[in-house]
PDB file of N, CA and C in Angstrom:
ATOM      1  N   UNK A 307     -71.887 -53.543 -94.376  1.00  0.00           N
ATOM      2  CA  UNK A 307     -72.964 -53.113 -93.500  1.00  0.00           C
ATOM      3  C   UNK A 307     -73.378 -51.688 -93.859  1.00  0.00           C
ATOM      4  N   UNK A 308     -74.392 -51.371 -93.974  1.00  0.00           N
ATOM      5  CA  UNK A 308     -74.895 -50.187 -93.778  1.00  0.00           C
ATOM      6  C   UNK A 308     -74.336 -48.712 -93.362  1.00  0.00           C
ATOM      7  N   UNK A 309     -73.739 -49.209 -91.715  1.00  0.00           N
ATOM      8  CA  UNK A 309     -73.092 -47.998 -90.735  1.00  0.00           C
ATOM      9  C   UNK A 309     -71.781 -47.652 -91.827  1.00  0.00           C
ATOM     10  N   UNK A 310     -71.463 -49.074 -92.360  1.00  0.00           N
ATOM     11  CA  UNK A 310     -69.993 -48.851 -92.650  1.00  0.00           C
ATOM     12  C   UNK A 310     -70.270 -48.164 -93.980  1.00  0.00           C
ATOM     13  N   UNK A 311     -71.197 -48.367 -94.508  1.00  0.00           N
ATOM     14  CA  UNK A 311     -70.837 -48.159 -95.713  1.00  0.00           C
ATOM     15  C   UNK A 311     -70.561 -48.573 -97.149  1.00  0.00           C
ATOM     16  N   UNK A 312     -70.435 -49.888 -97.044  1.00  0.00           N
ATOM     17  CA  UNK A 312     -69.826 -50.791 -97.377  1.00  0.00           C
ATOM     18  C   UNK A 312     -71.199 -51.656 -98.435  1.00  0.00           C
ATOM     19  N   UNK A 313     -70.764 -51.251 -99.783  1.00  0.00           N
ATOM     20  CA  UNK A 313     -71.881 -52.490-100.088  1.00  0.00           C
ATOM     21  C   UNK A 313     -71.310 -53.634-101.353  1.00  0.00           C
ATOM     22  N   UNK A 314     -71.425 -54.355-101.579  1.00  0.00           N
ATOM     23  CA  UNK A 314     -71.207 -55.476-102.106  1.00  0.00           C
ATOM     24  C   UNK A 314     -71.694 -55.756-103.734  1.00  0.00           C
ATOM     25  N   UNK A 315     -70.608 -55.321-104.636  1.00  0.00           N
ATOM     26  CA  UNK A 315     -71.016 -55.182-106.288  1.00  0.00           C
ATOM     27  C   UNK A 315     -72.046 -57.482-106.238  1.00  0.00           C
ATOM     28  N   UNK A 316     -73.122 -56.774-106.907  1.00  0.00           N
ATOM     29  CA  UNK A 316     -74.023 -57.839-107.059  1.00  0.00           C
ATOM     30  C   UNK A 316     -73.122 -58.754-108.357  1.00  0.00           C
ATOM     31  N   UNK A 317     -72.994 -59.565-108.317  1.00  0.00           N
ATOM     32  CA  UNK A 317     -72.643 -60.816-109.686  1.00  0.00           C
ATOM     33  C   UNK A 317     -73.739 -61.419-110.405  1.00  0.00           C
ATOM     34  N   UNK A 318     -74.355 -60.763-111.050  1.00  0.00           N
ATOM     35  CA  UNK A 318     -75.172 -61.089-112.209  1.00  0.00           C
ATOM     36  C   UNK A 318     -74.582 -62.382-112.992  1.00  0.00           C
ATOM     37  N   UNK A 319     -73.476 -62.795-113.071  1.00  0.00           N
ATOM     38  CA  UNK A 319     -72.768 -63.566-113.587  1.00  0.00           C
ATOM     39  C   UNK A 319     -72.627 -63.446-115.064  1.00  0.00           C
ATOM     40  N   UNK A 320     -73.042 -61.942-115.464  1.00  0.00           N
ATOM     41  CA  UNK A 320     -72.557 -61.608-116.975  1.00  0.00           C
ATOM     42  C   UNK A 320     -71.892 -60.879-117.495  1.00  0.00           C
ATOM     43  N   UNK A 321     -71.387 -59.647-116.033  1.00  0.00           N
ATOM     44  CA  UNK A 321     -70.482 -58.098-116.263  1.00  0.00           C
ATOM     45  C   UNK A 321     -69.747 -58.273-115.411  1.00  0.00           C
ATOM     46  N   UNK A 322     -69.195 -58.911-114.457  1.00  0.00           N
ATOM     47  CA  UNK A 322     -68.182 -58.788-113.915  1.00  0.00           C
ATOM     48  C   UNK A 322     -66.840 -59.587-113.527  1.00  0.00           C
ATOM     49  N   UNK A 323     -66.130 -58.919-113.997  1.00  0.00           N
ATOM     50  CA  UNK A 323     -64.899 -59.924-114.192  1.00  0.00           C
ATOM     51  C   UNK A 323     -64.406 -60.589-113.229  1.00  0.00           C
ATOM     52  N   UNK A 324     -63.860 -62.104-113.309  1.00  0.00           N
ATOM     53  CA  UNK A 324     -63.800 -62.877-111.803  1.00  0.00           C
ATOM     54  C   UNK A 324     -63.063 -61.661-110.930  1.00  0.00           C
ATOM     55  N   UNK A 325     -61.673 -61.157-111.647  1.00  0.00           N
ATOM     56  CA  UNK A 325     -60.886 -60.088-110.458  1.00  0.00           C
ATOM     57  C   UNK A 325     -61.550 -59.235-109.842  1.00  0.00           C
ATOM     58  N   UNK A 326     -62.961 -58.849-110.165  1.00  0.00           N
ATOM     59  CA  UNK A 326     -63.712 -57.647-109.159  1.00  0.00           C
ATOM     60  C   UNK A 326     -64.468 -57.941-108.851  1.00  0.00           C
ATOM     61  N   UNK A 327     -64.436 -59.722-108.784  1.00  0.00           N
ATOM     62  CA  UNK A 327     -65.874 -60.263-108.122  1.00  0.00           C
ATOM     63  C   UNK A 327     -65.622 -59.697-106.114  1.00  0.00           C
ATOM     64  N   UNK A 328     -64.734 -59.767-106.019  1.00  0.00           N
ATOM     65  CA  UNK A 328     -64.759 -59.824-104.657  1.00  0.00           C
ATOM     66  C   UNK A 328     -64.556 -57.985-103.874  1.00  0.00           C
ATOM     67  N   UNK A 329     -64.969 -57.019-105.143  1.00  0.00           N
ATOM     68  CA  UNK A 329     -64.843 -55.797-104.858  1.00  0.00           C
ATOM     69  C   UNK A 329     -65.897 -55.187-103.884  1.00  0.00           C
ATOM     70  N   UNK A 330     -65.580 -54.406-103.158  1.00  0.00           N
ATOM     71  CA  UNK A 330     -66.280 -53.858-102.030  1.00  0.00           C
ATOM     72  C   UNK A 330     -66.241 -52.028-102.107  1.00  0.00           C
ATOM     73  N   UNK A 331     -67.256 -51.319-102.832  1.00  0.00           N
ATOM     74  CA  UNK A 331     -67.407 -50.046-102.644  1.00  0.00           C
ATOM     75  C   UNK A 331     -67.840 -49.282-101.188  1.00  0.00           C
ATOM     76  N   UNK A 332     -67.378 -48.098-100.979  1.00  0.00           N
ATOM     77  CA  UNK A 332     -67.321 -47.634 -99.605  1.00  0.00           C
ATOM     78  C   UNK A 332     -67.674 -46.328 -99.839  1.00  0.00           C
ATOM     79  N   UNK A 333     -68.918 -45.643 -99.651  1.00  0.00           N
ATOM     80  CA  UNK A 333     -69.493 -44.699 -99.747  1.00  0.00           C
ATOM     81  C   UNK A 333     -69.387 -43.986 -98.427  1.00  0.00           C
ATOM     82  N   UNK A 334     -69.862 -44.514 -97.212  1.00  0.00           N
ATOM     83  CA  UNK A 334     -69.154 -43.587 -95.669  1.00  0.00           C
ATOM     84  C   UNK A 334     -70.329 -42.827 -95.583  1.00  0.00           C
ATOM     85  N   UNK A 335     -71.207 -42.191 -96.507  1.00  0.00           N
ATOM     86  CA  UNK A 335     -72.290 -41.395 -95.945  1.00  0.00           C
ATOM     87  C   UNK A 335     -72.806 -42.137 -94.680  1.00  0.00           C
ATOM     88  N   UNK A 336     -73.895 -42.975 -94.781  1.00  0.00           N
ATOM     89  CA  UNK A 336     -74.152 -43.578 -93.364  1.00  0.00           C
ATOM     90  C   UNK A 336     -73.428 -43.070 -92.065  1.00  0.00           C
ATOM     91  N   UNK A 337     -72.214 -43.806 -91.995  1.00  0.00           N
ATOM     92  CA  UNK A 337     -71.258 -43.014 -90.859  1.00  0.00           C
ATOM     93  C   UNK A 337     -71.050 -41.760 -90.480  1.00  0.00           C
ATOM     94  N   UNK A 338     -71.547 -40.895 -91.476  1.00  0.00           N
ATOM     95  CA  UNK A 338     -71.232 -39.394 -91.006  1.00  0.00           C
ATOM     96  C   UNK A 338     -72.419 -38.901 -90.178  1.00  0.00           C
ATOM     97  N   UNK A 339     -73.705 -39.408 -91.053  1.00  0.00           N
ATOM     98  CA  UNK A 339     -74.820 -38.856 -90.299  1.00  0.00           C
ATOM     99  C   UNK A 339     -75.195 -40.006 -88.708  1.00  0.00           C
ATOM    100  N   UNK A 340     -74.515 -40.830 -88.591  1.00  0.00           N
ATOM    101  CA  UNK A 340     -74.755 -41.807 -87.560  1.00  0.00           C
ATOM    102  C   UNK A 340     -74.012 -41.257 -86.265  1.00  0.00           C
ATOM    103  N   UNK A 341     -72.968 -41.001 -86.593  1.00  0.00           N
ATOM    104  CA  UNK A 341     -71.540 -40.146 -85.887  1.00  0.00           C
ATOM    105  C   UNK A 341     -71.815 -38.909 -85.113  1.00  0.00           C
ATOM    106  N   UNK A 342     -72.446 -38.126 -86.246  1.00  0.00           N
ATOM    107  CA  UNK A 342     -73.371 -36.724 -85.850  1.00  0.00           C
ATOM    108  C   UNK A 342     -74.145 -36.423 -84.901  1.00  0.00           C
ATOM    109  N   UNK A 343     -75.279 -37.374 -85.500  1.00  0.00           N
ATOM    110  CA  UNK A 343     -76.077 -38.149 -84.750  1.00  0.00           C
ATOM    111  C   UNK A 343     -76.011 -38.580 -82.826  1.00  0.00           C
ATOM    112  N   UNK A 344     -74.770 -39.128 -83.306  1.00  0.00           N
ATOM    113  CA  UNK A 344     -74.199 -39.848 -81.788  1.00  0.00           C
ATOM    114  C   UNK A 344     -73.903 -38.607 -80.633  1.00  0.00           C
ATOM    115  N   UNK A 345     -72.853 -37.929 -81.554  1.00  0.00           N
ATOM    116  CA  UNK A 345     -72.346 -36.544 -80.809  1.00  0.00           C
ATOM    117  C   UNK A 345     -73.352 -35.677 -80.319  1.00  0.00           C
ATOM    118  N   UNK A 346     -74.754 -35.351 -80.846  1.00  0.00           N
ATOM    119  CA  UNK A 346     -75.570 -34.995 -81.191  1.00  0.00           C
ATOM    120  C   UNK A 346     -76.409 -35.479 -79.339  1.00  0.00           C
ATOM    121  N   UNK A 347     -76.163 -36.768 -78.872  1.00  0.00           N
ATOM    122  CA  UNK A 347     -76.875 -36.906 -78.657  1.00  0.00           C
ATOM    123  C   UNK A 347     -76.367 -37.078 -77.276  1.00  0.00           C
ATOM    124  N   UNK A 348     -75.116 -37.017 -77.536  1.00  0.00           N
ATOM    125  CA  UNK A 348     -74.272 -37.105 -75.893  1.00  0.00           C
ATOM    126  C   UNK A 348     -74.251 -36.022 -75.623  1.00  0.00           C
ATOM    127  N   UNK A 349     -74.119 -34.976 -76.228  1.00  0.00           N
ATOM    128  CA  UNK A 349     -73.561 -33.625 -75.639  1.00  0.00           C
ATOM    129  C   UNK A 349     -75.242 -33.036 -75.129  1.00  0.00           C
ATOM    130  N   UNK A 350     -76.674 -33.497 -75.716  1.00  0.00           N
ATOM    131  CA  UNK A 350     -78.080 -33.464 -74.607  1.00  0.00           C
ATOM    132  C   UNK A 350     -77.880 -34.275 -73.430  1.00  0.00           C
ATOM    133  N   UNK A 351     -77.235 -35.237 -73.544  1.00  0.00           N
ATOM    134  CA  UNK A 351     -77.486 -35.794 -72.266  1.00  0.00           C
ATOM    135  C   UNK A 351     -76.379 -35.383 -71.008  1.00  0.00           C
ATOM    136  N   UNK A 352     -75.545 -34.952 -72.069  1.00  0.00           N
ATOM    137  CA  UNK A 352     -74.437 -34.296 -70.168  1.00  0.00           C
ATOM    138  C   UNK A 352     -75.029 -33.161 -69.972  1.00  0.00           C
ATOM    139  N   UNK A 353     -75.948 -32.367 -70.621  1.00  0.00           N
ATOM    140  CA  UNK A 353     -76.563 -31.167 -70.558  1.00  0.00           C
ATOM    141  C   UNK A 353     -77.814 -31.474 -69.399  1.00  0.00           C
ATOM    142  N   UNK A 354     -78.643 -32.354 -69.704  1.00  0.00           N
ATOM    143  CA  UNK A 354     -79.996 -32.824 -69.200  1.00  0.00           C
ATOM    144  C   UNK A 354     -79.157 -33.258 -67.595  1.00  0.00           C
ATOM    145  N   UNK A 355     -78.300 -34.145 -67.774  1.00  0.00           N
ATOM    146  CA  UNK A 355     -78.074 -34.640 -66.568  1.00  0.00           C
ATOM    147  C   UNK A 355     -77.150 -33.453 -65.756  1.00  0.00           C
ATOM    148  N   UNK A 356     -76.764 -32.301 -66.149  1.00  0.00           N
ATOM    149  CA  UNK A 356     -76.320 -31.221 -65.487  1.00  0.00           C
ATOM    150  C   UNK A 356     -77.531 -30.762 -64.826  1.00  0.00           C
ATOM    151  N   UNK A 357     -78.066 -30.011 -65.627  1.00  0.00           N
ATOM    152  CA  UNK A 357     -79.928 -29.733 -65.208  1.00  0.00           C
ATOM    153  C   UNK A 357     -80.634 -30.078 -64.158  1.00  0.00           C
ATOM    154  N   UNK A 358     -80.363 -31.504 -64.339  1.00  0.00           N
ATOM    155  CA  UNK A 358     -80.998 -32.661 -63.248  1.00  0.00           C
ATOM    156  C   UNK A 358     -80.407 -32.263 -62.310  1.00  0.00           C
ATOM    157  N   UNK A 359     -78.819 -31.935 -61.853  1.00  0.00           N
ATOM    158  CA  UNK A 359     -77.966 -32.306 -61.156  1.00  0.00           C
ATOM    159  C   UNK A 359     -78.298 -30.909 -60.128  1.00  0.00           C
ATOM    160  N   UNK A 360     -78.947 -29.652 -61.137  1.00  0.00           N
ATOM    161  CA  UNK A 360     -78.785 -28.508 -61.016  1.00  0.00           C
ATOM    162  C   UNK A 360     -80.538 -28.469 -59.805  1.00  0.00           C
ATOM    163  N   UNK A 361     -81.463 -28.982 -60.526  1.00  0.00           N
ATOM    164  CA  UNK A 361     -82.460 -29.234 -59.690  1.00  0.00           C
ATOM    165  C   UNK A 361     -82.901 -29.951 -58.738  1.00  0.00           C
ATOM    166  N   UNK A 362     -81.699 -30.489 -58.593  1.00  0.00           N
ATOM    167  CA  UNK A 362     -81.932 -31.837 -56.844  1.00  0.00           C
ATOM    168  C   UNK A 362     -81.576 -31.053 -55.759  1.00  0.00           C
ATOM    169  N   UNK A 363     -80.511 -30.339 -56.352  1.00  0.00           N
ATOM    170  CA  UNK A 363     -79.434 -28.864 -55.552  1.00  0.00           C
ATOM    171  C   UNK A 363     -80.604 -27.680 -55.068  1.00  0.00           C
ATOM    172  N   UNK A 364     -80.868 -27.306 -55.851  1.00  0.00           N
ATOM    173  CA  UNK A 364     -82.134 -26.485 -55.368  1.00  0.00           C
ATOM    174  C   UNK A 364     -82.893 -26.813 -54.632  1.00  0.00           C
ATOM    175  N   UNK A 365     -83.516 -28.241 -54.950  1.00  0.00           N
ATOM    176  CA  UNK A 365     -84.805 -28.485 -54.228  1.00  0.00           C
ATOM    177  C   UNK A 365     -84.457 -29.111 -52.861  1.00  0.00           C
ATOM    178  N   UNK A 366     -83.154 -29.579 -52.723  1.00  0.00           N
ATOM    179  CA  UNK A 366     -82.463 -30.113 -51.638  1.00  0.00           C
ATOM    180  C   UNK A 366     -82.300 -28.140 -50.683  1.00  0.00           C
ATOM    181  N   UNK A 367     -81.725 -27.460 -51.203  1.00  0.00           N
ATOM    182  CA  UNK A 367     -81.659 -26.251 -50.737  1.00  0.00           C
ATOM    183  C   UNK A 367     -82.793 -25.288 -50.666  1.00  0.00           C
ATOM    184  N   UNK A 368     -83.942 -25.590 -51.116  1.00  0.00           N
ATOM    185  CA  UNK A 368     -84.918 -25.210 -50.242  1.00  0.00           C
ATOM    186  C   UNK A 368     -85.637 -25.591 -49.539  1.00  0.00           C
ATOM    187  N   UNK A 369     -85.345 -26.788 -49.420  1.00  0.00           N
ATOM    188  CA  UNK A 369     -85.916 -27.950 -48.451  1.00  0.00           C
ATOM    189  C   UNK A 369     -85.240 -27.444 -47.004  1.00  0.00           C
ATOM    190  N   UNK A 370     -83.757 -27.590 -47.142  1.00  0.00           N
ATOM    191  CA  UNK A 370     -83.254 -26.701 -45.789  1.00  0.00           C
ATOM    192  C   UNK A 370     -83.982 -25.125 -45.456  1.00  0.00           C
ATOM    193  N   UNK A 371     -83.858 -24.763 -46.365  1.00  0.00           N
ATOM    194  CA  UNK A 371     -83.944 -23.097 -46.180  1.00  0.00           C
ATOM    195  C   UNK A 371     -86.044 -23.442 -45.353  1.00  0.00           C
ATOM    196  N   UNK A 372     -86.412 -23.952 -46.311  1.00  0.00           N
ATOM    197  CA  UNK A 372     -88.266 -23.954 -45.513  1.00  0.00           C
ATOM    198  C   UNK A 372     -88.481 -24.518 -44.056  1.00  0.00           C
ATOM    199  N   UNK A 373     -87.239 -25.703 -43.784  1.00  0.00           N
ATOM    200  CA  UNK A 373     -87.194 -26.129 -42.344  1.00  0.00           C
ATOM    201  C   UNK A 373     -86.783 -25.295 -41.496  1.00  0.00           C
ATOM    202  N   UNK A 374     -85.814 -24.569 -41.782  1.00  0.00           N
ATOM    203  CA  UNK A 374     -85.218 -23.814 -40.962  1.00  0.00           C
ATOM    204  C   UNK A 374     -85.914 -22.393 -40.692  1.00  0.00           C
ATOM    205  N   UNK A 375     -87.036 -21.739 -41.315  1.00  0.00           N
ATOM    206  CA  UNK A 375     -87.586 -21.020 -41.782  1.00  0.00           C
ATOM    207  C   UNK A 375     -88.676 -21.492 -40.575  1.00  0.00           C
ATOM    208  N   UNK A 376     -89.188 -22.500 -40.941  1.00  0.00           N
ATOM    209  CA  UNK A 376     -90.580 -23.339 -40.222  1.00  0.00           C
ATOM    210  C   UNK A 376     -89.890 -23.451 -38.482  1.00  0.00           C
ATOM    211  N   UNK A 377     -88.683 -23.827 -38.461  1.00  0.00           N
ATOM    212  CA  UNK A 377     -88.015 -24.102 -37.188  1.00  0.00           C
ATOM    213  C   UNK A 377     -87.153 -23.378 -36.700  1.00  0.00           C
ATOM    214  N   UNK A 378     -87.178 -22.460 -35.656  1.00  0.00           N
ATOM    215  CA  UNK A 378     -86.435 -21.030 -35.931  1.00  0.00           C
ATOM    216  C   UNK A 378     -84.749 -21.934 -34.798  1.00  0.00           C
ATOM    217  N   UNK A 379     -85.419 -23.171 -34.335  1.00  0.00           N
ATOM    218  CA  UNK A 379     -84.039 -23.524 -33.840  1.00  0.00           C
ATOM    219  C   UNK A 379     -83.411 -24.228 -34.686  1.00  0.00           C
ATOM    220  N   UNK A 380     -83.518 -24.587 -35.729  1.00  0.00           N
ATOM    221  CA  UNK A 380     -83.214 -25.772 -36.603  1.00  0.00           C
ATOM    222  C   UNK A 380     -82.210 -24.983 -36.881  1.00  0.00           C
ATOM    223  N   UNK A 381     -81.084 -25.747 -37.521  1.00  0.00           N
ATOM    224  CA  UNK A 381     -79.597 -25.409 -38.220  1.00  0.00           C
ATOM    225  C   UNK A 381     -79.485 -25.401 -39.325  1.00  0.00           C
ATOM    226  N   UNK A 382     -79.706 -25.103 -40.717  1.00  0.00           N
ATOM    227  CA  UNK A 382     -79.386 -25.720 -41.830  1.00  0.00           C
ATOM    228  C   UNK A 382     -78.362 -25.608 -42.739  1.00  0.00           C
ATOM    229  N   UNK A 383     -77.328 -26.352 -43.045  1.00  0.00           N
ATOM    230  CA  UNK A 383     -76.101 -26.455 -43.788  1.00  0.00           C
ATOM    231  C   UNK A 383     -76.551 -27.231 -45.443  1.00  0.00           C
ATOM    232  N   UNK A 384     -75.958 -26.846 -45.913  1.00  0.00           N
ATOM    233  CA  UNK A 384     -75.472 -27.673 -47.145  1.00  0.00           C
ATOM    234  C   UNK A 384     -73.879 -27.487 -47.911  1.00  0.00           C
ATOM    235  N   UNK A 385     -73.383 -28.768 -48.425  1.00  0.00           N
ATOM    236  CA  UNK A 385     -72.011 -28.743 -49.182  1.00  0.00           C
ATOM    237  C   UNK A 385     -72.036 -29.130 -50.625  1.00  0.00           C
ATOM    238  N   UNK A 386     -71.527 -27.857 -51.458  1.00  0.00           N
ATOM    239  CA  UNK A 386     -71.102 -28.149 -52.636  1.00  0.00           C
ATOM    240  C   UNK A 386     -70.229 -28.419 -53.081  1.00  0.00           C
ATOM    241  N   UNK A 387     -69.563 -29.263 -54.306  1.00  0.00           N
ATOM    242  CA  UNK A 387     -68.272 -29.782 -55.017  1.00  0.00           C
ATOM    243  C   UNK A 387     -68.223 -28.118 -55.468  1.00  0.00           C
TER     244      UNK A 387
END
């Protein structure tokens, strides 16, 4: 496959000897940049979804702060982890 690396000597049926008919070369590039890639792409998304996590918090906390602001009897709490 591709990811793996892995490709398959062709049998022309005139250069290769039956013993290396069944040989399998392994180059691995693919995998490195796929891998990279991957890491690459998790470590944006716990970032983005921090962000996210970071702007619900806010907008949840000024949502209290404007009611309570607007409503001078109103109470407003919030709890963080």
């Amino acid at each position: 496959s591709y990811f793996n690396g892995e490709q398959l000597v062709r049998d022309l049926g005139i250069s290769i000897p039956p013993q290396l008919q069944g040989l399998h070369t392994v180059i691995g590039w693919p995998r490195i940049g796929v891998e990279a890639l991957e890491q690459r792409l998790e470590q944006a998304a716990k970032k983005a979804e921090a962000v996210a996590q970071k702007l619900v918090a806010d907008q949840g906390r000024g949502t209290v702060r404007e009611a309570v602001r607007r409503d001078r009897q109103a109470t407003g709490w919030a709890r963080t982890a």
